[in-house]
Short mmCIF file of C-alpha atoms and ligand atoms in Angstrom, two decimals:
data_model
loop_
_atom_site.label_atom_id
_atom_site.label_comp_id
_atom_site.label_asym_id
_atom_site.label_seq_id
_atom_site.Cartn_x
_atom_site.Cartn_y
_atom_site.Cartn_z
CA MET U 1 0.00 0.00 0.00
CA ARG U 2 3.01 2.25 -0.20
CA ILE U 3 6.09 3.25 -1.95
CA ARG U 4 7.30 0.49 -4.20
CA PHE U 5 9.82 0.38 -6.99
CA ALA U 6 8.58 0.18 -10.52
CA ILE U 7 6.30 2.76 -11.98
CA VAL U 8 4.14 0.95 -14.48
CA SER U 9 2.26 3.31 -16.67
CA LEU U 10 -1.01 1.98 -17.92
CA ALA U 11 -2.20 5.34 -19.03
CA LEU U 12 -2.94 5.94 -22.62
CA VAL U 13 -1.88 9.38 -23.63
CA THR U 14 -5.09 11.13 -24.35
CA CYS U 15 -5.29 14.29 -26.37
CA GLY U 16 -7.08 16.65 -24.08
CA ILE U 17 -10.59 16.95 -25.39
CA SER U 18 -11.60 19.42 -22.79
CA ALA U 19 -14.31 21.34 -24.62
CA PRO U 20 -17.39 19.73 -23.14
CA ALA U 21 -20.31 18.65 -25.25
CA GLN U 22 -23.64 20.39 -25.39
CA ALA U 23 -24.81 21.63 -22.03
CA ALA U 24 -27.40 19.54 -20.26
CA PRO U 25 -29.52 22.06 -18.42
CA ALA U 26 -29.55 21.39 -14.70
CA GLN U 27 -33.18 20.30 -14.90
CA ALA U 28 -32.72 17.99 -17.90
CA ALA U 29 -34.55 14.70 -17.72
CA SER U 30 -32.42 11.63 -17.13
CA SER U 31 -32.81 8.53 -19.22
CA PHE U 32 -32.59 4.77 -18.99
CA ALA U 33 -29.27 5.05 -20.82
CA SER U 34 -27.64 7.07 -18.05
CA VAL U 35 -27.75 4.58 -15.16
CA VAL U 36 -24.46 3.41 -13.56
CA PRO U 37 -23.94 0.49 -13.09
CA VAL U 38 -25.74 -0.38 -16.32
CA PRO U 39 -28.79 -2.56 -15.53
CA VAL U 40 -29.20 -6.10 -16.84
CA SER U 41 -32.24 -5.03 -18.84
CA ALA U 42 -33.81 -1.62 -19.34
CA ALA U 43 -36.81 -1.08 -21.60
CA PRO U 44 -38.05 2.52 -21.83
CA THR U 45 -41.69 3.12 -22.78
CA SER U 46 -41.56 5.98 -25.22
CA GLY U 47 -43.82 8.93 -24.51
CA VAL U 48 -44.54 7.86 -20.93
CA THR U 49 -43.35 9.94 -17.99
CA TYR U 50 -44.21 9.96 -14.29
CA GLN U 51 -44.13 13.43 -12.73
CA ILE U 52 -43.27 13.81 -9.07
CA THR U 53 -45.61 16.53 -7.80
CA ALA U 54 -46.84 18.06 -4.57
CA SER U 55 -49.23 15.11 -4.21
CA THR U 56 -46.68 12.30 -4.64
CA SER U 57 -46.38 10.01 -1.62
CA VAL U 58 -44.07 7.07 -0.84
CA TYR U 59 -45.05 3.66 0.51
CA SER U 60 -42.40 1.11 1.49
CA ASP U 61 -42.42 -2.42 2.90
CA VAL U 62 -38.97 -1.49 4.30
CA PRO U 63 -39.46 1.78 6.23
CA THR U 64 -35.75 2.77 6.27
CA THR U 65 -35.53 2.71 2.49
CA GLY U 66 -38.82 4.55 2.00
CA ASN U 67 -37.78 7.20 4.52
CA LEU U 68 -34.41 7.79 2.85
CA LEU U 69 -36.11 8.28 -0.52
CA ALA U 70 -38.84 10.53 0.89
CA GLN U 71 -36.28 12.66 2.77
CA GLN U 72 -34.24 13.16 -0.37
CA LEU U 73 -37.32 14.11 -2.41
CA ARG U 74 -38.51 16.54 0.26
CA ARG U 75 -35.10 18.20 0.46
CA ALA U 76 -34.80 18.81 -3.28
CA THR U 77 -38.43 19.37 -4.33
CA GLY U 78 -39.83 21.12 -1.28
CA TYR U 79 -42.95 18.91 -1.61
CA PRO U 80 -44.38 17.24 1.49
CA VAL U 81 -43.79 13.66 0.14
CA PRO U 82 -45.68 11.92 2.94
CA ILE U 83 -45.14 8.27 3.85
CA ALA U 84 -48.30 6.39 2.82
CA SER U 85 -49.67 3.54 4.93
CA THR U 86 -50.78 1.58 1.86
CA PRO U 87 -49.41 1.59 -1.70
CA PRO U 88 -50.75 4.79 -3.32
CA ALA U 89 -52.57 4.71 -6.66
CA ASP U 90 -50.57 7.77 -7.66
CA GLY U 91 -47.13 7.63 -6.08
CA ILE U 92 -44.09 5.52 -5.35
CA SER U 93 -44.35 2.01 -3.89
CA LEU U 94 -41.44 -0.11 -2.70
CA ARG U 95 -42.74 -3.67 -2.34
CA LEU U 96 -41.28 -6.98 -1.20
CA THR U 97 -43.53 -8.78 -3.67
CA GLY U 98 -40.72 -10.48 -5.59
CA ALA U 99 -38.62 -9.85 -8.67
CA PRO U 100 -37.09 -12.11 -11.29
CA GLY U 101 -33.59 -13.09 -10.13
CA GLY U 102 -31.73 -13.65 -6.88
CA GLU U 103 -31.62 -12.11 -3.42
CA GLU U 104 -30.45 -8.70 -4.57
CA ALA U 105 -32.65 -8.46 -7.68
CA TYR U 106 -35.23 -5.74 -8.25
CA GLN U 107 -37.73 -4.69 -10.85
CA LEU U 108 -38.58 -1.02 -11.42
CA ASP U 109 -41.75 -0.07 -13.27
CA VAL U 110 -42.50 3.53 -14.17
CA THR U 111 -45.92 4.34 -15.66
CA ALA U 112 -47.67 7.69 -16.03
CA SER U 113 -49.49 7.16 -12.74
CA ALA U 114 -47.10 5.24 -10.49
CA ILE U 115 -43.57 4.07 -9.76
CA THR U 116 -43.17 0.58 -8.33
CA VAL U 117 -39.98 -1.09 -7.16
CA SER U 118 -40.45 -4.76 -6.38
CA ALA U 119 -37.85 -7.07 -4.87
CA ASN U 120 -37.31 -10.36 -3.06
CA GLN U 121 -35.32 -8.85 -0.18
CA PRO U 122 -34.76 -5.39 1.35
CA ALA U 123 -31.42 -5.12 -0.52
CA GLY U 124 -33.24 -5.25 -3.85
CA LEU U 125 -35.58 -2.42 -2.83
CA PHE U 126 -32.59 -0.28 -1.89
CA TYR U 127 -30.94 -0.93 -5.26
CA GLY U 128 -34.15 -0.19 -7.14
CA VAL U 129 -34.29 3.16 -5.34
CA GLN U 130 -30.68 3.95 -6.33
CA THR U 131 -31.64 3.33 -9.95
CA LEU U 132 -34.75 5.50 -9.53
CA ARG U 133 -32.58 8.31 -8.12
CA GLN U 134 -30.51 8.21 -11.30
CA LEU U 135 -33.67 8.44 -13.44
CA LEU U 136 -34.63 11.68 -11.69
CA PRO U 137 -33.15 14.98 -12.87
CA PRO U 138 -29.74 15.61 -11.24
CA ALA U 139 -31.26 18.47 -9.23
CA ALA U 140 -33.16 15.82 -7.22
CA ASP U 141 -29.83 15.15 -5.46
CA SER U 142 -29.57 18.78 -4.36
CA PRO U 143 -29.36 19.51 -0.63
CA THR U 144 -31.61 22.57 -1.17
CA VAL U 145 -35.04 23.10 -2.75
CA GLN U 146 -34.93 23.37 -6.55
CA PRO U 147 -37.64 24.54 -8.97
CA GLY U 148 -38.36 21.26 -10.81
CA PRO U 149 -40.16 19.82 -12.78
CA TRP U 150 -39.42 16.23 -11.68
CA PRO U 151 -40.04 13.83 -14.56
CA VAL U 152 -39.13 10.14 -14.37
CA PRO U 153 -38.96 8.38 -17.76
CA GLY U 154 -41.41 5.48 -18.18
CA GLY U 155 -40.48 1.85 -18.70
CA ARG U 156 -39.24 -1.26 -16.93
CA ILE U 157 -35.83 -2.19 -15.53
CA VAL U 158 -35.07 -5.73 -14.37
CA ASP U 159 -31.72 -5.99 -12.66
CA GLN U 160 -29.42 -7.97 -10.37
CA PRO U 161 -25.71 -8.02 -9.61
CA ARG U 162 -22.96 -10.06 -11.23
CA TYR U 163 -21.05 -10.39 -7.92
CA ALA U 164 -22.23 -10.58 -4.32
CA TYR U 165 -19.18 -8.62 -3.07
CA ARG U 166 -18.84 -5.05 -4.34
CA GLY U 167 -16.55 -3.15 -2.06
CA ALA U 168 -14.77 0.08 -1.32
CA MET U 169 -12.01 0.45 1.28
CA LEU U 170 -11.07 3.54 3.22
CA ASP U 171 -7.74 3.74 5.07
CA VAL U 172 -8.61 5.67 8.22
CA ALA U 173 -5.21 4.81 9.75
CA ARG U 174 -2.74 6.87 7.68
CA HIS U 175 -5.15 9.76 8.08
CA PHE U 176 -8.12 9.71 10.39
CA PHE U 177 -11.55 10.55 8.99
CA PRO U 178 -14.32 11.52 11.41
CA VAL U 179 -17.69 9.75 11.40
CA ALA U 180 -19.29 12.46 9.23
CA ALA U 181 -16.66 11.95 6.51
CA VAL U 182 -17.19 8.18 6.53
CA GLU U 183 -20.96 8.68 6.32
CA ARG U 184 -20.54 11.11 3.44
CA TYR U 185 -18.51 8.46 1.58
CA LEU U 186 -21.16 5.84 2.39
CA ASP U 187 -23.81 8.11 0.82
CA GLN U 188 -21.70 8.43 -2.31
CA ILE U 189 -20.70 4.79 -2.80
CA SER U 190 -24.14 3.35 -2.05
CA LEU U 191 -25.59 5.34 -4.98
CA TYR U 192 -23.54 2.95 -7.15
CA LYS U 193 -24.76 -0.21 -5.37
CA ILE U 194 -21.48 -0.81 -3.53
CA ASN U 195 -22.39 -3.11 -0.62
CA VAL U 196 -19.17 -3.34 1.43
CA LEU U 197 -17.09 -0.65 3.13
CA HIS U 198 -13.82 -2.12 4.40
CA LEU U 199 -12.28 0.14 7.05
CA HIS U 200 -8.50 -0.17 7.46
CA LEU U 201 -8.54 0.61 11.19
CA SER U 202 -4.91 0.15 12.18
CA ASP U 203 -1.48 0.65 10.72
CA ASP U 204 1.99 1.85 11.67
CA GLN U 205 0.79 5.46 11.78
CA GLY U 206 -2.37 5.09 13.84
CA TRP U 207 -4.82 2.88 15.72
CA ARG U 208 -8.39 4.09 15.13
CA ILE U 209 -10.80 2.08 17.28
CA VAL U 210 -11.26 2.01 21.04
CA ILE U 211 -10.47 -1.42 22.53
CA ASP U 212 -11.44 -1.46 26.22
CA SER U 213 -8.97 -4.19 27.23
CA TRP U 214 -6.07 -2.31 25.59
CA PRO U 215 -6.99 1.37 26.08
CA ARG U 216 -3.64 2.89 25.05
CA LEU U 217 -4.16 1.63 21.49
CA ALA U 218 -6.60 4.48 20.88
CA THR U 219 -5.39 7.08 23.39
CA TYR U 220 -1.70 6.83 22.44
CA GLY U 221 -1.54 4.71 19.28
CA GLY U 222 -4.31 6.80 17.75
CA SER U 223 -2.83 10.16 18.66
CA THR U 224 -1.12 10.98 15.39
CA ALA U 225 -1.18 10.40 11.62
CA VAL U 226 1.05 10.64 8.54
CA GLY U 227 3.08 13.84 8.49
CA GLY U 228 2.23 14.54 12.13
CA ASP U 229 -1.33 15.42 11.16
CA PRO U 230 -3.98 15.19 13.88
CA GLY U 231 -4.88 11.63 14.91
CA GLY U 232 -8.16 10.32 16.22
CA SER U 233 -10.07 7.15 16.86
CA TYR U 234 -13.66 5.96 16.90
CA THR U 235 -15.39 5.25 20.18
CA LYS U 236 -17.38 2.04 20.18
CA ALA U 237 -20.56 4.11 19.93
CA GLN U 238 -19.19 5.97 16.91
CA TYR U 239 -18.15 2.74 15.22
CA GLN U 240 -21.63 1.35 15.80
CA GLU U 241 -23.13 4.54 14.39
CA ILE U 242 -21.10 3.96 11.21
CA VAL U 243 -22.23 0.32 11.10
CA ALA U 244 -25.89 1.37 11.44
CA TYR U 245 -25.59 4.18 8.88
CA ALA U 246 -24.03 1.69 6.48
CA ALA U 247 -26.70 -0.95 7.17
CA ALA U 248 -29.46 1.54 6.29
CA ARG U 249 -27.73 1.84 2.90
CA ASN U 250 -27.29 -1.90 2.52
CA VAL U 251 -23.55 -1.67 3.14
CA THR U 252 -21.69 -4.14 5.36
CA ILE U 253 -18.75 -2.75 7.33
CA ILE U 254 -15.66 -4.97 7.30
CA PRO U 255 -13.16 -3.88 9.95
CA GLU U 256 -9.48 -4.58 9.35
CA ILE U 257 -6.81 -4.87 12.01
CA ASP U 258 -3.63 -5.34 10.02
CA MET U 259 -1.15 -7.89 11.47
CA PRO U 260 1.55 -9.06 12.09
CA GLY U 261 3.16 -6.16 10.15
CA HIS U 262 1.78 -2.63 9.94
CA THR U 263 1.60 -2.68 13.74
CA ASN U 264 3.88 0.12 14.92
CA ALA U 265 1.01 2.04 16.54
CA ALA U 266 0.17 -0.99 18.72
CA LEU U 267 3.82 -1.76 19.47
CA ALA U 268 4.37 1.88 20.48
CA SER U 269 1.36 1.73 22.80
CA TYR U 270 2.41 -1.40 24.73
CA ALA U 271 6.10 -2.20 25.36
CA ASP U 272 5.16 -5.77 26.35
CA LEU U 273 4.00 -6.54 22.80
CA ASN U 274 7.60 -6.13 21.59
CA CYS U 275 10.01 -9.09 21.64
CA ASP U 276 12.62 -6.91 23.39
CA GLY U 277 10.09 -5.28 25.71
CA VAL U 278 10.93 -1.81 24.39
CA ALA U 279 8.22 0.32 22.81
CA PRO U 280 9.25 2.06 19.58
CA PRO U 281 8.32 5.71 19.07
CA LEU U 282 5.11 6.64 17.25
CA TYR U 283 5.61 6.77 13.50
CA THR U 284 4.39 9.44 11.09
CA GLY U 285 6.34 8.53 7.93
CA THR U 286 5.17 6.41 5.01
CA ASP U 287 7.57 3.47 4.84
CA VAL U 288 6.21 -0.06 5.11
CA GLY U 289 7.49 -3.42 6.30
CA PHE U 290 9.44 -2.41 9.41
CA SER U 291 7.11 -3.50 12.22
CA SER U 292 6.01 -6.93 13.47
CA LEU U 293 4.07 -8.31 16.39
CA CYS U 294 6.22 -10.69 18.49
CA VAL U 295 5.29 -14.13 17.16
CA SER U 296 7.01 -16.06 19.99
CA LYS U 297 5.19 -14.29 22.86
CA GLU U 298 1.95 -15.74 24.23
CA LEU U 299 0.83 -12.21 25.11
CA THR U 300 0.62 -11.50 21.38
CA TYR U 301 -2.19 -14.05 21.01
CA THR U 302 -3.98 -12.75 24.10
CA PHE U 303 -3.81 -9.33 22.45
CA VAL U 304 -5.13 -10.59 19.10
CA ASP U 305 -7.87 -12.61 20.81
CA GLN U 306 -9.09 -9.68 22.90
CA VAL U 307 -8.89 -7.11 20.11
CA LEU U 308 -10.73 -9.35 17.65
CA GLY U 309 -13.23 -10.36 20.34
CA GLU U 310 -14.20 -6.74 21.03
CA LEU U 311 -14.28 -5.96 17.32
CA ALA U 312 -16.40 -9.02 16.48
CA ALA U 313 -18.85 -8.12 19.26
CA MET U 314 -19.63 -4.75 17.67
CA THR U 315 -19.57 -5.94 14.06
CA PRO U 316 -22.79 -7.58 12.84
CA GLY U 317 -21.30 -8.40 9.44
CA PRO U 318 -19.82 -11.87 8.85
CA TYR U 319 -16.19 -10.83 8.19
CA LEU U 320 -13.06 -9.69 10.00
CA HIS U 321 -10.08 -8.60 7.89
CA LEU U 322 -6.73 -9.55 9.43
CA GLY U 323 -4.48 -7.80 6.94
CA GLY U 324 -1.39 -9.99 6.67
CA ASP U 325 0.28 -7.93 3.94
CA GLU U 326 3.86 -6.73 3.63
CA ALA U 327 5.12 -8.50 6.76
CA SER U 328 8.72 -8.03 5.65
CA SER U 329 10.03 -7.92 9.23
CA THR U 330 8.47 -11.29 10.08
CA SER U 331 10.28 -14.46 8.92
CA ALA U 332 8.36 -16.76 6.57
CA THR U 333 8.07 -19.39 9.33
CA ASP U 334 6.91 -16.86 11.90
CA TYR U 335 4.42 -15.46 9.39
CA ARG U 336 2.84 -18.90 8.92
CA THR U 337 2.79 -19.58 12.65
CA PHE U 338 1.21 -16.22 13.38
CA MET U 339 -1.42 -16.10 10.61
CA ASN U 340 -2.46 -19.70 11.31
CA ARG U 341 -3.05 -18.94 14.99
CA ALA U 342 -4.69 -15.58 14.29
CA GLN U 343 -7.24 -17.15 11.95
CA ASP U 344 -8.44 -19.26 14.88
CA LEU U 345 -9.08 -16.12 16.96
CA ALA U 346 -11.70 -14.53 14.71
CA HIS U 347 -14.58 -15.15 17.12
CA GLY U 348 -16.82 -16.91 14.63
CA LYS U 349 -16.25 -14.45 11.79
CA THR U 350 -14.95 -15.43 8.38
CA VAL U 351 -11.40 -14.21 7.89
CA ILE U 352 -10.31 -12.04 4.99
CA GLY U 353 -6.60 -11.40 4.44
CA TRP U 354 -4.61 -9.58 1.80
CA HIS U 355 -3.49 -12.24 -0.65
CA ASP U 356 -0.16 -12.69 1.17
CA ILE U 357 -2.20 -14.92 3.50
CA VAL U 358 -1.86 -17.78 0.99
CA ASN U 359 1.75 -18.03 2.28
CA ALA U 360 0.29 -19.31 5.56
CA THR U 361 -2.36 -22.04 5.66
CA PRO U 362 -5.61 -20.26 4.94
CA LEU U 363 -8.64 -21.92 6.52
CA PRO U 364 -11.03 -23.37 3.93
CA ALA U 365 -13.35 -20.38 4.39
CA THR U 366 -10.61 -17.72 4.49
CA ILE U 367 -10.84 -15.21 1.65
CA ALA U 368 -7.79 -13.74 -0.08
CA GLN U 369 -7.90 -10.16 -1.35
CA TYR U 370 -5.68 -9.91 -4.43
CA TRP U 371 -3.83 -6.59 -4.52
CA GLY U 372 -0.99 -7.40 -6.92
CA THR U 373 -0.19 -5.51 -10.10
CA SER U 374 0.51 -8.65 -12.11
CA THR U 375 -1.96 -10.89 -13.91
CA ARG U 376 0.08 -13.88 -12.72
CA ASN U 377 0.25 -15.19 -9.17
CA THR U 378 0.10 -18.96 -9.13
CA ALA U 379 0.04 -19.20 -5.32
CA VAL U 380 -3.19 -17.20 -5.23
CA ALA U 381 -4.65 -18.77 -8.37
CA ASN U 382 -4.04 -22.28 -7.04
CA ALA U 383 -4.91 -21.69 -3.38
CA GLY U 384 -8.46 -22.99 -3.80
CA ARG U 385 -9.81 -20.07 -1.80
CA LYS U 386 -12.35 -17.39 -2.64
CA VAL U 387 -10.71 -14.21 -3.91
CA ILE U 388 -11.73 -10.55 -3.83
CA MET U 389 -10.19 -8.77 -6.81
CA SER U 390 -8.41 -5.51 -5.97
CA PRO U 391 -5.56 -5.49 -8.49
CA ALA U 392 -3.61 -2.39 -7.50
CA SER U 393 -2.94 -1.40 -11.11
CA ARG U 394 -6.72 -1.12 -11.74
CA THR U 395 -8.57 -0.56 -8.48
CA TYR U 396 -6.23 1.39 -6.18
CA LEU U 397 -7.94 4.75 -5.95
CA ASP U 398 -4.84 6.37 -4.46
CA MET U 399 -2.91 5.99 -7.72
CA LYS U 400 -2.62 9.19 -9.76
CA TYR U 401 -4.78 9.68 -12.88
CA ASN U 402 -1.81 11.21 -14.68
CA ARG U 403 1.61 12.56 -13.78
CA LYS U 404 0.16 15.93 -12.81
CA THR U 405 -2.46 14.63 -10.38
CA PRO U 406 -1.72 16.60 -7.20
CA LEU U 407 -2.64 13.75 -4.83
CA GLY U 408 -1.75 10.09 -4.71
CA GLN U 409 1.07 7.80 -5.71
CA THR U 410 2.37 5.94 -8.77
CA TRP U 411 3.93 2.66 -7.55
CA ALA U 412 1.11 0.52 -8.97
CA GLY U 413 0.65 2.60 -12.11
CA ILE U 414 -1.09 5.65 -13.44
CA ILE U 415 -4.79 4.83 -13.50
CA GLU U 416 -7.08 6.87 -15.76
CA VAL U 417 -10.81 6.08 -15.79
CA ARG U 418 -10.40 3.83 -18.80
CA ASP U 419 -7.74 1.73 -17.02
CA ALA U 420 -10.01 1.36 -13.99
CA TYR U 421 -12.87 0.20 -16.25
CA ASN U 422 -11.22 -1.94 -18.93
CA TRP U 423 -10.52 -5.25 -17.23
CA ASN U 424 -12.48 -8.33 -16.30
CA PRO U 425 -12.48 -9.51 -12.67
CA ALA U 426 -13.25 -13.08 -13.81
CA THR U 427 -10.19 -13.43 -16.04
CA PHE U 428 -7.66 -10.89 -14.72
CA LEU U 429 -5.69 -13.35 -12.61
CA SER U 430 -4.37 -16.08 -14.85
CA GLY U 431 -5.40 -19.59 -13.78
CA LEU U 432 -7.86 -18.46 -11.09
CA PRO U 433 -11.17 -20.23 -11.72
CA ALA U 434 -13.90 -17.65 -12.35
CA SER U 435 -16.07 -19.43 -9.78
CA GLN U 436 -13.55 -18.45 -7.05
CA VAL U 437 -14.00 -14.72 -7.67
CA MET U 438 -16.33 -13.25 -5.05
CA GLY U 439 -16.24 -9.76 -6.45
CA VAL U 440 -14.26 -6.54 -6.53
CA GLU U 441 -13.08 -3.88 -4.12
CA ALA U 442 -11.60 -0.43 -4.72
CA PRO U 443 -9.21 0.50 -1.88
CA LEU U 444 -8.27 4.09 -1.07
CA TRP U 445 -5.03 4.39 0.92
CA THR U 446 -4.66 7.78 2.51
CA GLU U 447 -0.99 8.67 2.91
CA THR U 448 -1.65 11.75 0.73
CA ILE U 449 -5.40 12.03 1.34
CA ARG U 450 -6.55 14.28 4.19
CA THR U 451 -10.09 15.53 3.53
CA SER U 452 -13.42 14.47 2.05
CA ALA U 453 -12.61 16.62 -0.97
CA ASP U 454 -9.42 14.57 -1.43
CA ILE U 455 -11.33 11.28 -1.08
CA GLU U 456 -13.86 12.40 -3.69
CA TYR U 457 -11.22 13.56 -6.14
CA MET U 458 -9.57 10.14 -6.16
CA ALA U 459 -12.75 8.02 -5.97
CA PHE U 460 -14.83 9.82 -8.59
CA PRO U 461 -15.09 8.84 -11.35
CA ARG U 462 -13.08 5.63 -10.85
CA LEU U 463 -15.18 4.15 -8.05
CA PRO U 464 -18.30 4.00 -10.29
CA ALA U 465 -16.16 2.22 -12.92
CA ILE U 466 -15.26 -0.50 -10.41
CA ALA U 467 -18.86 -0.57 -9.17
CA GLU U 468 -20.03 -1.33 -12.70
CA LEU U 469 -17.50 -4.18 -12.98
CA GLY U 470 -18.95 -5.59 -9.77
CA TRP U 471 -22.60 -5.22 -10.68
CA SER U 472 -23.18 -5.39 -14.44
CA PRO U 473 -22.95 -8.51 -16.61
CA GLN U 474 -19.70 -8.84 -18.57
CA SER U 475 -21.80 -8.85 -21.76
CA THR U 476 -22.69 -5.18 -21.14
CA HIS U 477 -19.07 -4.09 -20.73
CA ASP U 478 -18.46 -1.32 -23.26
CA TRP U 479 -16.10 1.61 -22.71
CA THR U 480 -17.80 3.97 -25.17
CA ALA U 481 -21.26 3.38 -23.71
CA PHE U 482 -19.80 3.68 -20.20
CA THR U 483 -18.34 7.11 -20.99
CA SER U 484 -21.77 8.48 -21.80
CA ARG U 485 -23.35 6.90 -18.70
CA LEU U 486 -20.53 8.31 -16.61
CA ALA U 487 -20.83 11.76 -18.18
CA ALA U 488 -24.45 11.82 -17.00
CA GLN U 489 -23.21 11.51 -13.40
CA GLY U 490 -21.28 14.79 -13.63
CA PRO U 491 -24.27 17.11 -13.13
CA ARG U 492 -25.43 14.91 -10.23
CA TRP U 493 -22.02 15.12 -8.52
CA HIS U 494 -22.04 18.84 -9.19
CA VAL U 495 -25.28 19.37 -7.26
CA MET U 496 -24.16 16.95 -4.54
CA GLY U 497 -20.94 18.92 -4.07
CA VAL U 498 -18.76 15.92 -4.94
CA ASN U 499 -15.25 17.14 -5.79
CA TYR U 500 -14.72 14.83 -8.75
CA TYR U 501 -11.83 14.64 -11.20
CA HIS U 502 -12.91 15.99 -14.59
CA SER U 503 -11.14 13.35 -16.64
CA THR U 504 -10.56 14.44 -20.24
CA GLN U 505 -11.60 10.92 -21.30
CA ILE U 506 -15.21 11.89 -20.55
CA SER U 507 -17.33 14.60 -22.24
CA TRP U 508 -18.84 16.10 -19.11
CA PRO U 509 -21.94 18.23 -19.70
CA ALA U 510 -21.22 21.95 -19.51
CA GLY U 511 -21.61 23.43 -16.08
CA SER U 512 -20.91 20.17 -14.28
C1 LIG Q 601 -1.41 -3.45 0.27
O1 LIG Q 601 -1.52 -2.56 -0.58
N1 LIG Q 601 -0.28 -3.60 0.93
C2 LIG Q 601 -2.51 -4.34 0.59
#
């Protein structure tokens, strides 16, 4: 996740086509062709439009999802948008009455008199609403009342995801991001049907979660950040607030405690965790690979057990991420010993590790997260374990877009939008059976990232590209069509105040 050697440029040199195409007025209608990720099937009904008006109400079989939609519509339209107690004849209904497809499938029907989202499970209703949001004019995402009108194009969309795991990762260790910043990112990623937020909660530069049995982790280990920037940590209540906020948006939080390397903040907090009993100083630089938990000490396993126990107790999701990457200060034998024992201390959760974990003995259910830059890694391909695809040369949102990008790094490549989009998670890693691929994740490491504006600049528009790889069938993959869908997001990000990168590969509408 840090400074490495080769700079591999994937970027195509683009000739800067910066003059944007014809302006889309802020109140322009959206269309079935502008939804990201592209739906499995979308059939517009020409000439039919539903108008959201002062008499539109919302009914939902899942109150949280109905409330989120109604709140958004109230904010932007100024209409009352009441919650109906039965499905309205003229209005929006979110119904658990079934949809063709699996657990996350939905069907969206828009007629002149009503909008209906139907689904098998609450997740499907949430996704149907995210599609509906993208069919509304961009101004519907405004935080303040806008003049309207509010047309929704008529037709039917039937949709479900390609992969069950569609993730984003935020490194809150190199720089700390308060709850509001995490929630803001959750709002943004869930619009693109991302369903996992992996939080990298500990690293050499900071420990970001209160652990009652080891209080100095947060109070001391969390006190700083890269460059000596202010530190911070989440209280248990704050962490649970993030978990609940994510759950309302159908996002599972996966907490990561990185080990046995990337542990300087813990080693600095407790001298006894060090083999020599001496605590190192806090670290605010950006090197990697210099720290290791003490594999031969029993206290190390008490520590891991108690930390993971407290974390598991406040994490309703099924996974704990144990890191396991870049343990260059741990011998290969010690690494195996440590990761094998640590996997048994996950308190009933399924373990995820960075793909280095295949150098230990991954449990049958352990999942490897592939972060390499190469399309070849036989140890991962042959491990017989499920894999999350995060190839750094495609999905690492902290890589620069081009040499002039003011933020980010280049060790895994220069990643323009097209590079982030043009690959196939099922075939990227040579020899890995497609059936082993659980999905995709776009990590954002934050050595150079300090604010929400920085997060947004690096994530948008690449995060939606990865989201489409995770959701849409491979048969729909088409760069040219994607560029026009993506361009349609620009005015929406503009009204949402998302500080996105105006890639010259995309013809953004004027004024966005
Ligand atoms: C990583 O980037 N070291 C997972």
